[in-house]
Amino acid sequence: MAIIDCSALIEPHFHWQSHPFVSQDPARGDEFQEFGLKWRGPGFSFVSSPGWMIRGAARLDDYPLDCFAAVARIVDVSGLAHVNAEHVRALLAQSAAGPRRRILILRTGHSARVKNSHITYWRSAPQIDPLAASLIAAAGFRHVVTDIPCDELTPRRPLSDGYVPNPNMHFRSALHAHGLLLTENAENLPALEQDEVFFASLPLAIPRATLSPVRPVAWTQWPADEPELLDVSTPLFNHWRWYIDVDDGHSFADGEDSEDIHFTIRGHGFTHCDAPRHMRRDGLTIQQLPNQGLDVFNGEAKIIDLSGLPLPTRFTPELISARAGAIREGDMVVLRSDLTNRMGYESRQWHLAAPNLEPAAAEWLLDRKPKALVLDFPQDYVAREMPSRHVYVHEFVTHHAVFNRNVPFVEDLRDIGKIGSDRTWLMSIPLKTTCIDGAMMRALFVTWAR
């Protein structure tokens, strides 16, 4: 199941206000390498819902997961400077013989020709007729993905012509008026050579959000067209421990013409991944992991159920080996304690009552050659002391045992027990940024067969 990355890189930009940053760096004397992200949307590859611009309309979390991860039909409109409704009608008619799909990819090839860091990305973008939105909605699609910008350019430096209007704003508005989602500024769509792919454009778990950064990806093969999807991500909120600020951005209540949620996260909290560089200066970066992490964080997962044990409990090699069952080389190994479900992620007891994975138990697991370890609890015993004192990098002995083998983590899941099986398929997609130690992600358990 080859995975094709279709995401723009989130990096400092002359127009978009969202950007990654480094919140800790050993090169300047800090303990860890630690990513940060300031989201002031829109920008880069992002998904938007009708509630962004339409008061009272649906937000992202009003849509079922299969509107964000599903089989997608590809319609190629590359080479057209103006994509009118008749073009779209004819192309949809050509592909109408197959089953109805929820996601439509409108491939123009624009982002493959022009970088989004150049003003030409806005000035030369193909224009899509807003009348096409009703045809797309009538064909049963719920989500459109395209590789063009749909916002206008209002630069922060003087230009002779002031700003660059974008007629595609009307196409986006028409899609939203018909209740459709839109992912824009996708990249690498010419690499999708099939008529259909399994496509995911998953927003972060941000309650009440109307738009979100995404990392669109495509699978060239998939086992079933209608898999069951279970969200196992921990939603973002203002937390007493993690350095995160979530607040209302624009708001209809304040008389503005849009509504969105902003956030700034500084560090490894909520559902995210750790690359070995997080604590090892010579460890692999997320960009050095296979397929920039996509091949490591997606695939077969083996769940080890440790949820019935008292809190806290030390997970020893004897305990892990007795409960592990068969682990296949290349599995993602998921350790289920149900800590978040039992204590609540917002509770200080989440740290104080947490179980921990003993380094020798981590070594036992690593000998089975998993490609990643996935957890719903802080793996190091010393983490329980983080609320009351600064904990130094060398004290994270379990992290180091794992990172010494250049194996990454996926951390802070919840609701693992809802899958009802010890083997599943994990879709966990890290945002694509310039940070090297990890990333925020959305994580789903996927049951392919129904």
XYZ file of N, CA, C and O in Angstrom, residues 65-144:
320
model
N -16.121 10.824 9.821
C -14.736 10.645 9.430
C -14.589 10.223 7.982
O -13.571 10.536 7.339
N -15.589 9.508 7.444
C -15.446 9.049 6.066
C -15.630 10.165 5.044
O -15.569 9.916 3.833
N -15.844 11.384 5.493
C -15.769 12.533 4.594
C -14.331 13.047 4.461
O -14.039 13.857 3.575
N -13.458 12.584 5.357
C -12.058 13.004 5.347
C -11.110 11.893 4.912
O -9.978 12.167 4.525
N -11.534 10.654 5.018
C -10.709 9.511 4.625
C -11.601 8.527 3.897
O -12.465 7.889 4.509
N -11.418 8.401 2.594
C -12.314 7.578 1.772
C -11.707 7.415 0.387
O -10.718 8.068 0.032
N -12.319 6.561 -0.398
C -11.921 6.441 -1.801
C -12.246 7.759 -2.510
O -13.341 8.310 -2.353
N -11.276 8.254 -3.260
C -11.436 9.533 -3.961
C -11.346 9.331 -5.463
O -10.515 8.557 -5.953
N -12.215 10.019 -6.173
C -12.175 10.012 -7.639
C -11.366 11.211 -8.109
O -11.492 12.324 -7.566
N -10.518 10.984 -9.111
C -9.648 12.034 -9.628
C -10.195 12.535 -10.958
O -10.461 11.739 -11.876
N -10.377 13.838 -11.060
C -10.784 14.481 -12.305
C -9.658 15.420 -12.718
O -9.276 16.316 -11.961
N -9.118 15.188 -13.885
C -7.953 15.926 -14.358
C -8.399 17.111 -15.209
O -8.997 16.945 -16.275
N -8.120 18.313 -14.712
C -8.422 19.534 -15.465
C -7.137 20.304 -15.757
O -7.166 21.506 -16.003
N -6.007 19.593 -15.732
C -4.726 20.257 -15.985
C -4.684 20.776 -17.424
O -5.264 20.189 -18.350
N -4.007 21.880 -17.588
C -3.915 22.515 -18.896
C -4.993 23.528 -19.171
O -4.931 24.230 -20.187
N -6.001 23.614 -18.297
C -7.093 24.572 -18.483
C -6.869 25.796 -17.603
O -6.729 25.677 -16.383
N -6.840 26.963 -18.204
C -6.718 28.193 -17.424
C -8.044 28.556 -16.767
O -8.072 29.157 -15.691
N -9.148 28.182 -17.429
C -10.488 28.425 -16.897
C -11.247 27.091 -16.951
O -11.458 26.534 -18.030
N -11.644 26.611 -15.795
C -12.382 25.358 -15.708
C -13.852 25.728 -15.546
O -14.288 26.135 -14.459
N -14.613 25.634 -16.626
C -16.019 26.030 -16.531
C -16.897 24.850 -16.134
O -16.436 23.704 -16.065
N -18.131 25.132 -15.879
C -19.049 24.105 -15.392
C -19.220 22.984 -16.403
O -19.382 21.818 -16.035
N -19.172 23.293 -17.687
C -19.345 22.259 -18.707
C -18.162 21.293 -18.726
O -18.332 20.103 -18.964
N -16.948 21.829 -18.485
C -15.799 20.930 -18.356
C -16.037 19.925 -17.234
O -15.844 18.714 -17.408
N -16.462 20.431 -16.102
C -16.671 19.571 -14.939
C -17.804 18.596 -15.191
O -17.718 17.407 -14.850
N -18.880 19.064 -15.817
C -20.021 18.186 -16.115
C -19.573 17.013 -17.005
O -19.906 15.851 -16.748
N -18.803 17.324 -18.041
C -18.361 16.286 -18.965
C -17.429 15.296 -18.285
O -17.542 14.079 -18.492
N -16.511 15.793 -17.469
C -15.555 14.911 -16.800
C -16.239 14.043 -15.747
O -15.902 12.871 -15.582
N -17.206 14.608 -15.034
C -17.950 13.808 -14.066
C -18.778 12.744 -14.768
O -18.922 11.617 -14.273
N -19.325 13.067 -15.927
C -20.128 12.094 -16.668
C -19.275 10.913 -17.128
O -19.733 9.765 -17.140
N -18.022 11.183 -17.491
C -17.130 10.122 -17.938
C -16.848 9.101 -16.832
O -16.603 7.928 -17.110
N -16.866 9.564 -15.576
C -16.524 8.680 -14.460
C -17.748 8.274 -13.650
O -17.614 7.747 -12.554
N -18.933 8.514 -14.185
C -20.160 8.283 -13.411
C -20.556 6.818 -13.320
O -21.438 6.465 -12.536
N -19.896 5.953 -14.091
C -20.321 4.555 -14.128
C -20.005 3.821 -12.827
O -20.698 2.875 -12.461
N -18.980 4.238 -12.118
C -18.578 3.559 -10.899
C -19.441 3.964 -9.716
O -20.381 4.769 -9.833
N -19.147 3.415 -8.548
C -19.907 3.769 -7.345
C -19.691 5.224 -6.950
O -18.682 5.837 -7.297
N -20.650 5.777 -6.233
C -20.509 7.146 -5.749
C -19.377 7.235 -4.743
O -19.197 6.336 -3.921
N -18.618 8.313 -4.818
C -17.516 8.544 -3.899
C -17.767 9.825 -3.107
O -18.520 10.697 -3.533
N -17.124 9.936 -1.953
C -17.315 11.111 -1.097
C -16.295 12.207 -1.382
O -16.534 13.372 -1.067
N -15.130 11.824 -1.903
C -14.056 12.791 -2.116
C -13.780 12.916 -3.609
O -13.650 11.915 -4.321
N -13.676 14.154 -4.075
C -13.324 14.448 -5.457
C -12.012 15.218 -5.472
O -11.883 16.242 -4.799
N -11.053 14.735 -6.248
C -9.781 15.437 -6.425
C -9.814 16.142 -7.773
O -9.889 15.494 -8.821
N -9.802 17.473 -7.739
C -9.719 18.286 -8.954
C -8.245 18.617 -9.171
O -7.678 19.472 -8.490
N -7.633 17.934 -10.114
C -6.185 18.069 -10.333
C -5.916 19.057 -11.466
O -6.247 18.800 -12.622
N -5.322 20.189 -11.114
C -4.943 21.186 -12.119
C -3.456 21.140 -12.453
O -3.044 21.639 -13.489
N -2.638 20.591 -11.562
C -1.189 20.599 -11.746
C -0.534 21.913 -11.380
O 0.683 22.076 -11.514
N -1.323 22.871 -10.864
C -0.793 24.219 -10.627
C 0.328 24.217 -9.585
O 1.385 24.819 -9.812
N 0.109 23.577 -8.452
C 1.127 23.643 -7.404
C 2.400 22.890 -7.778
O 3.449 23.104 -7.162
N 2.328 22.031 -8.796
C 3.532 21.363 -9.291
C 4.347 22.289 -10.196
O 5.545 22.080 -10.390
N 3.685 23.313 -10.751
C 4.363 24.244 -11.658
C 4.890 25.476 -10.942
O 5.912 26.041 -11.355
N 4.192 25.904 -9.881
C 4.512 27.176 -9.238
C 4.570 26.968 -7.724
O 3.649 26.390 -7.139
N 5.631 27.430 -7.084
C 5.746 27.298 -5.631
C 4.807 28.278 -4.936
O 4.614 29.416 -5.396
N 4.260 27.881 -3.796
C 3.339 28.767 -3.082
C 4.061 29.910 -2.383
O 3.412 30.781 -1.811
N 5.387 29.913 -2.409
C 6.137 31.031 -1.834
C 6.321 32.179 -2.827
O 6.934 33.195 -2.489
N 5.770 32.038 -4.027
C 5.923 33.055 -5.061
C 4.562 33.662 -5.368
O 3.544 32.970 -5.411
N 4.546 34.936 -5.604
C 3.283 35.633 -5.870
C 2.585 35.081 -7.115
O 1.349 35.142 -7.232
N 3.352 34.492 -8.037
C 2.760 33.908 -9.238
C 1.797 32.776 -8.901
O 0.897 32.463 -9.684
N 1.977 32.154 -7.735
C 1.072 31.078 -7.316
C -0.367 31.572 -7.271
O -1.295 30.825 -7.584
N -0.545 32.843 -6.899
C -1.891 33.440 -6.879
C -2.254 34.031 -8.246
O -3.369 33.864 -8.715
N -1.312 34.705 -8.872
C -1.622 35.429 -10.103
C -1.937 34.499 -11.278
O -2.692 34.869 -12.177
N -1.353 33.304 -11.275
C -1.521 32.423 -12.434
C -2.382 31.200 -12.147
O -2.446 30.283 -12.967
N -3.061 31.173 -11.018
C -3.851 29.994 -10.662
C -5.022 29.798 -11.634
O -5.701 30.763 -12.008
N -5.270 28.568 -12.064
C -6.465 28.314 -12.878
C -7.731 28.724 -12.120
O -7.781 28.645 -10.888
N -8.729 29.161 -12.875
C -9.978 29.606 -12.270
C -11.066 28.557 -12.482
O -11.243 28.061 -13.596
N -11.770 28.230 -11.410
C -12.829 27.224 -11.481
C -14.185 27.920 -11.346
O -14.406 28.704 -10.418
N -15.058 27.635 -12.251
C -16.390 28.236 -12.283
C -17.181 27.843 -11.026
O -17.319 26.655 -10.726
N -17.691 28.815 -10.280
C -18.499 28.478 -9.093
C -19.700 27.593 -9.409
O -20.163 26.843 -8.544
N -20.212 27.653 -10.644
C -21.362 26.828 -11.012
C -21.021 25.335 -10.969
O -21.918 24.492 -10.905
N -19.741 25.027 -11.013
C -19.339 23.616 -10.934
C -19.664 23.013 -9.574
O -19.812 21.790 -9.454
N -19.782 23.840 -8.542
C -20.027 23.330 -7.188
C -21.334 22.556 -7.109
O -21.402 21.505 -6.455
N -22.382 23.043 -7.758
C -23.670 22.352 -7.689
C -23.605 21.012 -8.390
O -24.246 20.033 -7.962
N -22.823 20.907 -9.475
C -22.660 19.639 -10.174
C -21.917 18.630 -9.308
O -22.258 17.443 -9.269
N -20.907 19.119 -8.610
C -20.117 18.242 -7.733
C -20.983 17.742 -6.579
O -20.957 16.562 -6.226
N -21.766 18.633 -6.000
C -22.646 18.233 -4.897
C -23.698 17.238 -5.383
O -24.003 16.248 -4.712
N -24.261 17.478 -6.573
C -25.293 16.587 -7.102
C -24.744 15.190 -7.388
O -25.492 14.203 -7.353
N -23.446 15.101 -7.655
C -22.822 13.804 -7.919
C -22.543 13.031 -6.628
O -22.032 11.910 -6.690
N -22.844 13.635 -5.475
C -22.724 12.934 -4.205
C -21.442 13.158 -3.451
O -21.241 12.576 -2.376
N -20.563 14.014 -3.960
C -19.302 14.270 -3.260
C -19.546 15.141 -2.032
O -20.424 16.011 -2.028
N -18.753 14.912 -0.990
C -18.848 15.700 0.244
C -17.607 16.534 0.496
O -17.606 17.391 1.365
N -16.533 16.258 -0.254
C -15.235 16.875 0.034
C -14.491 17.013 -1.288
O -14.354 16.047 -2.034
N -14.025 18.213 -1.585
C -13.245 18.475 -2.789
C -11.814 18.787 -2.383
O -11.575 19.533 -1.421
